[in-house]
Tab-separated table of C-alpha atoms in Angstrom:
chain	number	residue	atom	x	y	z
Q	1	UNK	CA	20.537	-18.014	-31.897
Q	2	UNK	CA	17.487	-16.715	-32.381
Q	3	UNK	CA	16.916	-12.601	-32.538
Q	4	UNK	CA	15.989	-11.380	-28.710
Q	5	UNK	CA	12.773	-10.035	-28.213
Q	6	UNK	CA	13.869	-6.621	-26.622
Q	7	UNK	CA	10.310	-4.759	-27.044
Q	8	UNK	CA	10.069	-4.181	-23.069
Q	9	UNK	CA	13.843	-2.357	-23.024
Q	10	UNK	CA	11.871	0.518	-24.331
Q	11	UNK	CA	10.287	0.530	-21.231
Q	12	UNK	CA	12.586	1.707	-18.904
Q	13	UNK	CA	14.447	4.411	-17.700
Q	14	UNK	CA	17.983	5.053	-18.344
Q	15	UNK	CA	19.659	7.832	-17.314
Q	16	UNK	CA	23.429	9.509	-18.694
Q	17	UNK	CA	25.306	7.958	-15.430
Q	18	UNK	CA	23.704	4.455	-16.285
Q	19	UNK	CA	21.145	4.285	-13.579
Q	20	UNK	CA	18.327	2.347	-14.930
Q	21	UNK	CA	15.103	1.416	-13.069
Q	22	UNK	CA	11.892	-0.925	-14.844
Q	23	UNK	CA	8.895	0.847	-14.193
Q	24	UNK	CA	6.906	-2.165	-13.792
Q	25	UNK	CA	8.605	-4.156	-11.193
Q	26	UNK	CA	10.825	-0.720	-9.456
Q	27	UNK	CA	14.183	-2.640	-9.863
Q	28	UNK	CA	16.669	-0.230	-10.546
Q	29	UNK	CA	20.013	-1.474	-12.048
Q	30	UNK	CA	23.576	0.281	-12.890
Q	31	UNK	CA	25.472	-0.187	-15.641
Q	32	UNK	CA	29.056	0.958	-16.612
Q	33	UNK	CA	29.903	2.814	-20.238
Q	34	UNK	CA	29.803	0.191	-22.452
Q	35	UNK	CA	26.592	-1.379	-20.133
Q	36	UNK	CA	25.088	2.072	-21.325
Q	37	UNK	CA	26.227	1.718	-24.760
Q	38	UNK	CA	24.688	-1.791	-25.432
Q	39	UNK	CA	21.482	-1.357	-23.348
Q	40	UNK	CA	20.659	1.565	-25.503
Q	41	UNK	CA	21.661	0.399	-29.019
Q	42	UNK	CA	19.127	-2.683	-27.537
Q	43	UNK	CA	16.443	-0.204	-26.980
Q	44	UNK	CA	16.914	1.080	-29.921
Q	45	UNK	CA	16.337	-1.889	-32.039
Q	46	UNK	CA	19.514	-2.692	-33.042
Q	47	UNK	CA	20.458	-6.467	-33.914
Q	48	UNK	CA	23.873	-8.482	-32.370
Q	49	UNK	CA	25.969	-7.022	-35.141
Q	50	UNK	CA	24.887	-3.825	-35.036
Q	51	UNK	CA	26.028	-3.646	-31.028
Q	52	UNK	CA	29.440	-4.729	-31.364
Q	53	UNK	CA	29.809	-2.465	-34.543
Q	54	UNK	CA	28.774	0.226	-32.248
Q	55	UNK	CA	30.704	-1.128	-29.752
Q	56	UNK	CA	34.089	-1.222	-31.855
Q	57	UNK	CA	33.356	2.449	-33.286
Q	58	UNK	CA	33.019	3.828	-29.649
Q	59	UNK	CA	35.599	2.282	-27.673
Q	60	UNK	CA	39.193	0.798	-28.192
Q	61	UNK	CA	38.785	-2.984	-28.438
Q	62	UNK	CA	41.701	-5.630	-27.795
Q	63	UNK	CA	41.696	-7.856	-30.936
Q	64	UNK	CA	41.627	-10.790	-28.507
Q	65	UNK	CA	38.593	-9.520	-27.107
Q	66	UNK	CA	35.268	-12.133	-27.872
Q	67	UNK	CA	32.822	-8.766	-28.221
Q	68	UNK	CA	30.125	-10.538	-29.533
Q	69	UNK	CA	30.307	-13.212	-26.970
Q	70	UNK	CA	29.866	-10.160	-24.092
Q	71	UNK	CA	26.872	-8.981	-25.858
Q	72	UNK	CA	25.232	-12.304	-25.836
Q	73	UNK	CA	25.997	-12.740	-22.156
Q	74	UNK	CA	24.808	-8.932	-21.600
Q	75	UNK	CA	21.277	-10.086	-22.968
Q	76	UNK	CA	21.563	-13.041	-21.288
Q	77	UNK	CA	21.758	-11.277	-18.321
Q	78	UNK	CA	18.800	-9.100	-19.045
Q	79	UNK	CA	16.797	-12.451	-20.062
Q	80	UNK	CA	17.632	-13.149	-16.577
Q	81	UNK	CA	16.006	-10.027	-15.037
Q	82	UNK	CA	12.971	-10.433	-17.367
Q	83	UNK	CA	13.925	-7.758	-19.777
Q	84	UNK	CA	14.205	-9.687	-23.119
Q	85	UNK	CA	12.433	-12.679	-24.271
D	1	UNK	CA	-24.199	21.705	0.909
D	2	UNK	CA	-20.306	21.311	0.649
D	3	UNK	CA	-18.666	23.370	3.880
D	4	UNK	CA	-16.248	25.970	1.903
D	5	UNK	CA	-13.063	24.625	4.858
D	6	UNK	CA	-14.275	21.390	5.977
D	7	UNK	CA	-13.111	20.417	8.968
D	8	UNK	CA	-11.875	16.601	8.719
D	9	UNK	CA	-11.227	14.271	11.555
D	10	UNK	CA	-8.346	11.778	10.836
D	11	UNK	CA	-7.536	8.864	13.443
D	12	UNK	CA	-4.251	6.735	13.594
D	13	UNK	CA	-2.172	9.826	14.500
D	14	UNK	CA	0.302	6.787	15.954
D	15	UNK	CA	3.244	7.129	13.571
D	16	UNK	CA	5.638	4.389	15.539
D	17	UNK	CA	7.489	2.290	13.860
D	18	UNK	CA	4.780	0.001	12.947
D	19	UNK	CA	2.411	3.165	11.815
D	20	UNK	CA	-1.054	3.756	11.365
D	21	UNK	CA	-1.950	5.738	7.989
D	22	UNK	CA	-3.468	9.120	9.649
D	23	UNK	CA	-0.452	11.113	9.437
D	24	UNK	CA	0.266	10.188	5.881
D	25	UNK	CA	-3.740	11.272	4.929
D	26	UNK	CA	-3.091	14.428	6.666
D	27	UNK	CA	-0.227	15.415	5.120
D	28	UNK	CA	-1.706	14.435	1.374
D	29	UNK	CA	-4.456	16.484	2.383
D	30	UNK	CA	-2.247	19.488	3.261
D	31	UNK	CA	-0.842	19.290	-0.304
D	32	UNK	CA	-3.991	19.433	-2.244
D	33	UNK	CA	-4.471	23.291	-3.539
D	34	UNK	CA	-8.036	22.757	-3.486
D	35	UNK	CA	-10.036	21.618	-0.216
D	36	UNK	CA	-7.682	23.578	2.735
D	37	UNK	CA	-9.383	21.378	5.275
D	38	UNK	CA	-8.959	21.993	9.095
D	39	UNK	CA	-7.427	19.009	10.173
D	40	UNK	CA	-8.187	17.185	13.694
D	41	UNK	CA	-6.118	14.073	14.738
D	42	UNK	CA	-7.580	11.284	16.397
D	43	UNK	CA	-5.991	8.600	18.531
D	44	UNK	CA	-5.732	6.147	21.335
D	45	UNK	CA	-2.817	7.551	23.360
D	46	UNK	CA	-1.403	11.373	24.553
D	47	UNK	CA	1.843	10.125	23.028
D	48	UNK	CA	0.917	9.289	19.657
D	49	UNK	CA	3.561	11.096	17.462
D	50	UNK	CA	1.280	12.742	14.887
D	51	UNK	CA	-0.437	14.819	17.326
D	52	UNK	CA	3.244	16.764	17.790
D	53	UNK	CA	4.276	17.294	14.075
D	54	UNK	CA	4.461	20.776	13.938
D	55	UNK	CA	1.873	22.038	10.578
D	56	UNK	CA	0.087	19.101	10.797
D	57	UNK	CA	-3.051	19.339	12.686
D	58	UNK	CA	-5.519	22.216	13.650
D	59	UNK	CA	-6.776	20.100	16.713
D	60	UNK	CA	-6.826	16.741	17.971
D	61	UNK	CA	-8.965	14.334	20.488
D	62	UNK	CA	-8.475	10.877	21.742
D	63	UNK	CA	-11.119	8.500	21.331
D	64	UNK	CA	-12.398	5.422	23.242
D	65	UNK	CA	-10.225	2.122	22.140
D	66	UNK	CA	-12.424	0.007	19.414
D	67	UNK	CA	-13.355	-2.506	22.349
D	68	UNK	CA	-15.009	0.387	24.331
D	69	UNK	CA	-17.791	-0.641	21.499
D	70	UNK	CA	-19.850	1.591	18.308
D	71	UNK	CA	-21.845	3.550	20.726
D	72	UNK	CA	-18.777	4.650	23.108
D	73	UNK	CA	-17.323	5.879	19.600
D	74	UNK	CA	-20.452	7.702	18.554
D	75	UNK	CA	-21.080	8.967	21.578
D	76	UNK	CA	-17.233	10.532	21.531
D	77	UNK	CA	-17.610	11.908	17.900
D	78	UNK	CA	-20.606	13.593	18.849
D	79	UNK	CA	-18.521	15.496	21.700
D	80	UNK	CA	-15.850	16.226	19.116
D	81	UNK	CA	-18.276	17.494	16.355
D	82	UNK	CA	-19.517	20.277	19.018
D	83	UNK	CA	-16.088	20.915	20.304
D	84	UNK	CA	-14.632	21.566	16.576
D	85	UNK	CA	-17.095	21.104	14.267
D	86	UNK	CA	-16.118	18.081	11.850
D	87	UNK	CA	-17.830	17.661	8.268
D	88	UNK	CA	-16.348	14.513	7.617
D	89	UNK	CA	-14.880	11.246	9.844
D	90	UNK	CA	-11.749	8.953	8.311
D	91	UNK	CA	-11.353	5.841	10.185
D	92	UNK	CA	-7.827	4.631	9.405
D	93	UNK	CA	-7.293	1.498	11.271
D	94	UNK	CA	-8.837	-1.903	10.651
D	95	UNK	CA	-10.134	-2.404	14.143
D	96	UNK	CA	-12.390	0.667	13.350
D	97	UNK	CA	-13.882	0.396	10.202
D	98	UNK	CA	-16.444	-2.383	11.345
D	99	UNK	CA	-18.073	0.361	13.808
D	100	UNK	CA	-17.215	2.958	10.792
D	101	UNK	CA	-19.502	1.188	8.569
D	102	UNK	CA	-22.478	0.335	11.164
D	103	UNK	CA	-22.246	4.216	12.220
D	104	UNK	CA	-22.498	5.738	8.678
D	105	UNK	CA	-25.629	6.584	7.836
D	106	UNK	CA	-26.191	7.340	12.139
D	107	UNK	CA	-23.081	9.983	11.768
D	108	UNK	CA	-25.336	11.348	8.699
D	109	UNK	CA	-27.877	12.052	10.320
D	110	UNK	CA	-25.932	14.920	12.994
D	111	UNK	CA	-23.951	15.907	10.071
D	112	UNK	CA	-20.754	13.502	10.090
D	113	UNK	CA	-19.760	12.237	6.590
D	114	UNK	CA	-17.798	9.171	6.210
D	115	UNK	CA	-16.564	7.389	3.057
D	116	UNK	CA	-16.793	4.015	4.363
D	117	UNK	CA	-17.667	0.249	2.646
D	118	UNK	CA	-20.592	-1.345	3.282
D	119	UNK	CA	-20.575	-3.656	6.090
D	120	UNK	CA	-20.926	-6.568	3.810
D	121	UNK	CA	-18.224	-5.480	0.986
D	122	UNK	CA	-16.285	-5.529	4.710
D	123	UNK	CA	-16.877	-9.013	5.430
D	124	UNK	CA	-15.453	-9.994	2.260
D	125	UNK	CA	-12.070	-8.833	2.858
D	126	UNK	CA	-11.359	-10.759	5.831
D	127	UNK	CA	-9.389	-13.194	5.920
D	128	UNK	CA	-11.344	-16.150	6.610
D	129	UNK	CA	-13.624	-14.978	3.701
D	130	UNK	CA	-10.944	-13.859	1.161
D	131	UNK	CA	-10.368	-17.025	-0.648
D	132	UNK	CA	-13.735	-16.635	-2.135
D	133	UNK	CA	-12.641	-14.400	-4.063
D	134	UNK	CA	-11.652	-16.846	-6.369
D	135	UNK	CA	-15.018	-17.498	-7.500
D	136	UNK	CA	-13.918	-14.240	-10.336
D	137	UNK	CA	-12.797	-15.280	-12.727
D	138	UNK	CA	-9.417	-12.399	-12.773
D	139	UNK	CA	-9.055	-12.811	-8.941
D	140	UNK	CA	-6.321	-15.114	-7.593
D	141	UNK	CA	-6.132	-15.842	-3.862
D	142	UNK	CA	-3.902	-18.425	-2.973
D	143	UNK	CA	-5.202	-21.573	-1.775
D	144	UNK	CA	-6.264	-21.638	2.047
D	145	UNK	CA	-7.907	-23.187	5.043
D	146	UNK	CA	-9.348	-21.571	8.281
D	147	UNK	CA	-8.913	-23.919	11.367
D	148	UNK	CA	-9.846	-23.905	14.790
D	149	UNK	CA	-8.045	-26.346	16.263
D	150	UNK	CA	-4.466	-28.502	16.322
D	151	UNK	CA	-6.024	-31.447	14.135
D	152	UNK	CA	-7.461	-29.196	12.048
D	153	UNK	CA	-3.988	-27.651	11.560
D	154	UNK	CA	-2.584	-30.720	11.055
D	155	UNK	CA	-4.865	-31.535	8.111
D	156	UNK	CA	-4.326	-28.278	6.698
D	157	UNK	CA	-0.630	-28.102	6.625
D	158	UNK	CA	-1.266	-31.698	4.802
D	159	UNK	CA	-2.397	-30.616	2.099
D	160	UNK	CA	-1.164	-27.441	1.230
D	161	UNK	CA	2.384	-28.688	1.754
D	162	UNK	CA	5.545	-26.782	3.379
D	163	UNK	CA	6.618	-23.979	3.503
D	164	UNK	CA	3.093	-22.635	4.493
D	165	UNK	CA	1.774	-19.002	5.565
D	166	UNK	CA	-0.043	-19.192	8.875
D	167	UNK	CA	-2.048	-16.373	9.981
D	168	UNK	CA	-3.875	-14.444	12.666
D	169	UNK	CA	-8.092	-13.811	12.058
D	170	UNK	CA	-6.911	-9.765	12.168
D	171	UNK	CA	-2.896	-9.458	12.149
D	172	UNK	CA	0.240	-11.071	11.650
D	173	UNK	CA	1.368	-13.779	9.088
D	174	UNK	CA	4.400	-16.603	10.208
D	175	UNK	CA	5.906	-18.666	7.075
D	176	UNK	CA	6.191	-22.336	8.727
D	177	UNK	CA	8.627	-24.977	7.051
D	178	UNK	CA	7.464	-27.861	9.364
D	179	UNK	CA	4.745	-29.336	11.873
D	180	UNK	CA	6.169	-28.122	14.486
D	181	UNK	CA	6.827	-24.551	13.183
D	182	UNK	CA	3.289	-24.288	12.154
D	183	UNK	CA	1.803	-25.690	15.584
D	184	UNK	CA	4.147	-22.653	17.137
D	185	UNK	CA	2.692	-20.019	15.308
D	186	UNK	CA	-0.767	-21.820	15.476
D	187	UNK	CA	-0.857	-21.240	19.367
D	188	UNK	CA	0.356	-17.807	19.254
D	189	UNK	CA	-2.073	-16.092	17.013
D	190	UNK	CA	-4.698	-18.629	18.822
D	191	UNK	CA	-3.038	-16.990	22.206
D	192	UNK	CA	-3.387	-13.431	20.825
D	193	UNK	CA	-6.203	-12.938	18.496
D	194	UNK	CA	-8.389	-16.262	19.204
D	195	UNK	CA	-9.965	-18.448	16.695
D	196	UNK	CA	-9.956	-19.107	13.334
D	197	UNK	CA	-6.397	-19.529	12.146
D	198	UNK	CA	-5.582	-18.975	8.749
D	199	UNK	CA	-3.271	-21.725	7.030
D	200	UNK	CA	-2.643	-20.279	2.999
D	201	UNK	CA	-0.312	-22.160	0.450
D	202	UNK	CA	2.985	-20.072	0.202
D	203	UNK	CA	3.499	-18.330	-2.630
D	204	UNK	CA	6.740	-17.800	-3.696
D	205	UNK	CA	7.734	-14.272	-5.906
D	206	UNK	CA	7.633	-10.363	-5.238
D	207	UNK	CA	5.060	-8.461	-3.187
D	208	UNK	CA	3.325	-5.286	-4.614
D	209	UNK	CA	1.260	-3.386	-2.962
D	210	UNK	CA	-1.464	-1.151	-4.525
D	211	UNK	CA	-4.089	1.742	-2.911
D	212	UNK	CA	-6.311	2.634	-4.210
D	213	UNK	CA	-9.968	4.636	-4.141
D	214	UNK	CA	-13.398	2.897	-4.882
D	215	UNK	CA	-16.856	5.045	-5.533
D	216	UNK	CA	-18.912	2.394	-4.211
D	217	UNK	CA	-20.504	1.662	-7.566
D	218	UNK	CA	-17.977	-0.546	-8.722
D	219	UNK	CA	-15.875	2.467	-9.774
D	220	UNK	CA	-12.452	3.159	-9.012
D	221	UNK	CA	-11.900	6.680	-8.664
D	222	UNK	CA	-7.479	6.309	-8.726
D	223	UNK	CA	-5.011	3.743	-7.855
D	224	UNK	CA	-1.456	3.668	-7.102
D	225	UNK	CA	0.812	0.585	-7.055
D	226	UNK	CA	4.205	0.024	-5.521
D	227	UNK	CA	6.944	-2.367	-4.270
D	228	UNK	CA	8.555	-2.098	-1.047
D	229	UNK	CA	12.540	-1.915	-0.747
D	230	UNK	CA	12.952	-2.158	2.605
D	231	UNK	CA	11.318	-3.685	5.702
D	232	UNK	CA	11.670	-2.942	9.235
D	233	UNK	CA	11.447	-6.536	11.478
D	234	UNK	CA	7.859	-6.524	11.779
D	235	UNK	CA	7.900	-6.958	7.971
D	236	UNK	CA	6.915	-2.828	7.938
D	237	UNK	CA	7.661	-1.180	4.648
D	238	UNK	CA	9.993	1.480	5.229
D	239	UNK	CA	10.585	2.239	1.571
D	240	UNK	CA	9.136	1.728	-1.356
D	241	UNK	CA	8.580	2.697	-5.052
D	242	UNK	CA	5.935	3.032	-7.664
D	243	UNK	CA	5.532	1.204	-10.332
D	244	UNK	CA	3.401	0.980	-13.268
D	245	UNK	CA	1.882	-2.370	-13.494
D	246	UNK	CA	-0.952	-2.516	-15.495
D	247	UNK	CA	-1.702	-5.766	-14.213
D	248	UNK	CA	-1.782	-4.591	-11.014
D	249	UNK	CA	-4.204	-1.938	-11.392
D	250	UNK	CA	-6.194	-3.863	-13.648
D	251	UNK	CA	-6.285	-6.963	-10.619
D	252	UNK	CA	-6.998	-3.704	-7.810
D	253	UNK	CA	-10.031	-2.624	-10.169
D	254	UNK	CA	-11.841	-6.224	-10.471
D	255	UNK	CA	-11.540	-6.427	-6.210
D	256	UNK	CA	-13.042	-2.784	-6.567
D	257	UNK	CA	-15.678	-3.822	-8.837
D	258	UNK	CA	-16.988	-6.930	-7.349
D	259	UNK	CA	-16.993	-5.905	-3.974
D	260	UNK	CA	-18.956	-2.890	-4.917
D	261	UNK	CA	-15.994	-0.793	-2.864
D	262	UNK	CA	-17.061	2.476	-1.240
D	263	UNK	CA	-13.551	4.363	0.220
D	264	UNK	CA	-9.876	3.695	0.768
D	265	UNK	CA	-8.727	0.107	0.247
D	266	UNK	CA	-5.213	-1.495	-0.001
D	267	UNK	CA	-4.411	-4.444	-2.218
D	268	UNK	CA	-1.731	-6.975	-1.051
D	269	UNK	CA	-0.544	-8.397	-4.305
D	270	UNK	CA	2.339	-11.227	-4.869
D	271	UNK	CA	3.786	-12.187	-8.566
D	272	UNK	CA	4.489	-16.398	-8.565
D	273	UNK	CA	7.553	-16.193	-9.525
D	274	UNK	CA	7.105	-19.914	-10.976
D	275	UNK	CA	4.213	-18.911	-13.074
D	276	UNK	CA	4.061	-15.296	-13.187
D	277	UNK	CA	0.518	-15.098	-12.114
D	278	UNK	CA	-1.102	-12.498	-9.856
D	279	UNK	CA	-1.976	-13.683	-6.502
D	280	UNK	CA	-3.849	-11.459	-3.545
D	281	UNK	CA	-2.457	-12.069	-0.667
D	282	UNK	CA	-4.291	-9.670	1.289
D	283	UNK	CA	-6.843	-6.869	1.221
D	284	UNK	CA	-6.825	-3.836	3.560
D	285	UNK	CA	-10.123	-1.526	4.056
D	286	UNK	CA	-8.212	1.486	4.671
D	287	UNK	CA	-5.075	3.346	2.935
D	288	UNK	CA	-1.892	2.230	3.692
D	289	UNK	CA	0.728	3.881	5.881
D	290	UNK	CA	2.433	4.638	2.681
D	291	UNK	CA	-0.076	6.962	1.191
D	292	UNK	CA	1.298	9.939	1.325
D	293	UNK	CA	3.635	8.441	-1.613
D	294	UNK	CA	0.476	8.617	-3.728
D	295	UNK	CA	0.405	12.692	-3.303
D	296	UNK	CA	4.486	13.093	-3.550
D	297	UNK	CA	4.000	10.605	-7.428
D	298	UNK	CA	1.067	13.132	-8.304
D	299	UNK	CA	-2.641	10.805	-7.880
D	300	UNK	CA	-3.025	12.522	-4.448
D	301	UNK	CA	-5.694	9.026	-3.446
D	302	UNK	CA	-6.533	10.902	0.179
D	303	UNK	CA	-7.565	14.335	-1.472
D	304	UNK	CA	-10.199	12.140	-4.122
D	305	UNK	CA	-11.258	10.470	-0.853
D	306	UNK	CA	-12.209	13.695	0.890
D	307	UNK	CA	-13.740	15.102	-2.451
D	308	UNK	CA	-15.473	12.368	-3.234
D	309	UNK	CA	-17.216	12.087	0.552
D	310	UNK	CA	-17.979	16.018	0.340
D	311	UNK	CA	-19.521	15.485	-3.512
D	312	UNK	CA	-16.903	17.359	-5.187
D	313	UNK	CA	-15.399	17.157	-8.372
D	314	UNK	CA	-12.856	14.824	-9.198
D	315	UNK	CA	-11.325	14.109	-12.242
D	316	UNK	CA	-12.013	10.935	-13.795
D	317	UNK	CA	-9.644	9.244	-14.903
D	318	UNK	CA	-6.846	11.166	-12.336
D	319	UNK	CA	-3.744	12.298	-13.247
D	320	UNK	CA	-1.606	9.679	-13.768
D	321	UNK	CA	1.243	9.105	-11.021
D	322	UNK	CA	5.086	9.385	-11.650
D	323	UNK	CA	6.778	5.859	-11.335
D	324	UNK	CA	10.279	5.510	-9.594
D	325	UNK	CA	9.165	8.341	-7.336
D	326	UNK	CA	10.290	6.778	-3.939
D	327	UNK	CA	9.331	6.784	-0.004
D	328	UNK	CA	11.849	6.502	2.875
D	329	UNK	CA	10.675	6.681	6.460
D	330	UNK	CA	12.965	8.583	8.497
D	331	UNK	CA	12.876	8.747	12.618
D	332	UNK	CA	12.740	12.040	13.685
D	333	UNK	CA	12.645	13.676	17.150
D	334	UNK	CA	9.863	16.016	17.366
D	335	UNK	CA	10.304	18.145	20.355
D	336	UNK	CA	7.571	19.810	22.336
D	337	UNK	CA	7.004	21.562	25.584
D	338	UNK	CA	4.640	20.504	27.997
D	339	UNK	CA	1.155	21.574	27.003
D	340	UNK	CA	0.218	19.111	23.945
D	341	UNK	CA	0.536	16.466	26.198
D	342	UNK	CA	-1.219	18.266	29.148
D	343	UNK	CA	-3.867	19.148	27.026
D	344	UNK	CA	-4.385	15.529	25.717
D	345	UNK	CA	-3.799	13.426	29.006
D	346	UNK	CA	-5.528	16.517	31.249
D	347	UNK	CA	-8.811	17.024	28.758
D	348	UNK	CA	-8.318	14.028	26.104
D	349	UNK	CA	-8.623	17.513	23.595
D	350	UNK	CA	-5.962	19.039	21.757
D	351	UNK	CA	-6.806	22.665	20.536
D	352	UNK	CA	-8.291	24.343	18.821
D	353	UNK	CA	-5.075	26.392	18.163
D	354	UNK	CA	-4.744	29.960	17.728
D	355	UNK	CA	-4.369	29.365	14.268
D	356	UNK	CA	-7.562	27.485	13.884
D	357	UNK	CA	-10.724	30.566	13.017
């Protein structure tokens, strides 16, 4: 898969509770704690990996739990809404 | 010379549920720190809510309706001028800023300013006309036919294909899916507003809206763009949020620039969702009833209005304006005793009030 173009998450507006709204369009979304999490590692540049490291550090994680698939279906999601590219 | 308290006269005091802008220009003007104009309310009818928000006004008058004709509005602006003085005259609705625009330099001349287009930058917004704006090379209206009769129709809604947008000359816009539909909403706008009918390809995607504030050179003084959240069933915005689009102000500035646009204007703006492009659906020649939500994000559009119109200062670019800063209407009971309304329905005058020097 090929790395996410996630220039315009720096964009919007996230606040502590996970309210989030894009400037450019006014949709506001709301995301749970590891919504938050991701979303902001995104923002901040980091790559797949890097989220579900974060991810696993932050939060107790079932060994049967696909992590990395979630992230890719959390972008996906946000490719959806026009956020990534 | 620049009066040191101008006294401004405002018209569409008639906040209903489908309201007219002049409460929302008021009340940005009540904000700005700078002008502290005296404020008189115009309108059609002794009920129109604005005239009974308490803090709002410093007078108010009713004037002749739009059909009464240019002169029968002169005439009544000239009786208002002596009764309280007004510097300047804001025309709000759409229905008066033909007469607006003939009357300017007439109003000069016994000391009424007006920030108005030119009757010809006028004609270009209307509907019939709009789709020439395509001839720019940035501008994007969608695709549309003005027809006069059922054949005609029929044509149209040929080749533009279903669904379809059909349209009154002034007001009111009907999405058709069939013949039938279309021939419906043909023979009411026909029924209510006469000939030609508007038939525009739909556009499917989101609808922005953006005011904004032209100097009449080409100029624009401040814009403000927003999405509506909610709609009332007349397809009113009843909130909304601002957004920063730079698309959107960059589309509002080339309508600003080529029609050379002197005063308040509202762009009517829809995003394909297909293909992403800008589209103008519309183009208003006044502020929108939302435009107090340009004061309450921080470009207070009204305020530049009035300086502009009374040569003042302001600053180029203007602040910018906080996006995500939201408007909700709310209905609210304003209660009054009896002598507003006996003032306006006895005397068609309201004031001046005690308060008023």
């Amino acid at each position: 898969m090929t790395t996410p173009d996630t220039s315009r998450l720096r964009d919007l507006a996230v606040s502590d509770s996970g309210f989030v709204l894009d400037p450019r369009t006014g949709h506001t979304f709301t995301l749970n704690e590891t919504g938050l999490l991701v979303l902001r590692s995104l923002k901040d540049g980091a790559a797949v990996y890097q989220v579900v490291d974060r991810l696993e550090s932050e939060f107790e994680v079932d060994p049967d739990d696909n992590i990395h698939r979630d992230v890719e279906d959390f972008i996906a999601n946000l490719r959806e809404f026009g956020l990534v590219r | 010379m620049t009066p040191s308290r101008p006294t401004v006269a405002i018209t569409g005091m008639n906040a209903t549920d489908n309201p007219a802008p002049g409460v929302g220009i008021a009340r940005a003007l009540r904000q700005d720190p700078e002008i502290e104009p005296k404020i008189i309310g115009l309108g059609y009818d002794a009920l129109d809510p604005g005239f009974y928000m308490d803090g709002l006004l410093d007078g108010g008058a009713l004037l002749p309706y739009p059909s009464a004709g240019k002169l029968a509005l002169r005439q009544r602006l000239e009786e208002i001028r002596a009764r309280f003085g007004i510097d300047v005259f804001m025309p709000t609705l759409d229905s008066e800023l033909r007469a607006a625009a003939t009357l300017a330099d007439d109003l000069a001349r016994i000391g009424i300013r007006t920030l108005v287009p030119s009757v010809e930058s006028l004609e270009k917004t209307t509907k019939p006309r709009l789709p020439q704006l395509n001839n720019h090379p940035d501008l994007r209206v969608p695709e549309s036919q003005a027809v006069s009769s059922a054949d005609g129709l029929a044509d149209a809604v040929r080749d533009l294909g279903f669904p379809a947008v059909v349209k009154g000359p002034y007001y009111g816009a009907e999405i058709v899916t069939g013949e039938a539909d279309a021939l419906a909403a043909y023979h009411r706008f026909v029924a209510t507003w006469g000939v030609p009918v508007i038939v525009q390809r739909f556009v499917r995607g989101e609808e922005y809206n953006v005011a904004a504030v032209g100097d009449g050179t080409g100029a624009t003084v401040g814009a403000v763009a927003m999405r509506k959240m909610a709609l009332t069933d007349k397809g009113k915005g009843w909130s909304g949020i601002t957004v920063e689009n730079r698309a959107l102000i960059d589309l509002t500035k080339a309508v600003i620039d080529t029609l050379r646009w002197r005063g308040a204007i509202e762009v009517e703006c829809l995003r394909e969702e297909s293909s992403g492009d800008l589209y103008i659906a519309e183009i208003n020649p006044r502020f929108p009833a939302w435009i107090y939500l340009s004061a309450g994000a921080g470009q207070n559009l009204p305020a530049a209005a009035l300086k502009l119109v009374l040569g003042l200062p302001v600053p180029r670019p203007m602040p910018p304006y906080r996006a995500g800063t939201l408007f909700v209407r709310i209905s609210l009971d304003q209660v009054s005793d009896l002598s507003t309304y006996e003032q306006l329905t006895s005397r068609g005058v309201l004031g001046p009030r005690k308060a008023f020097p």
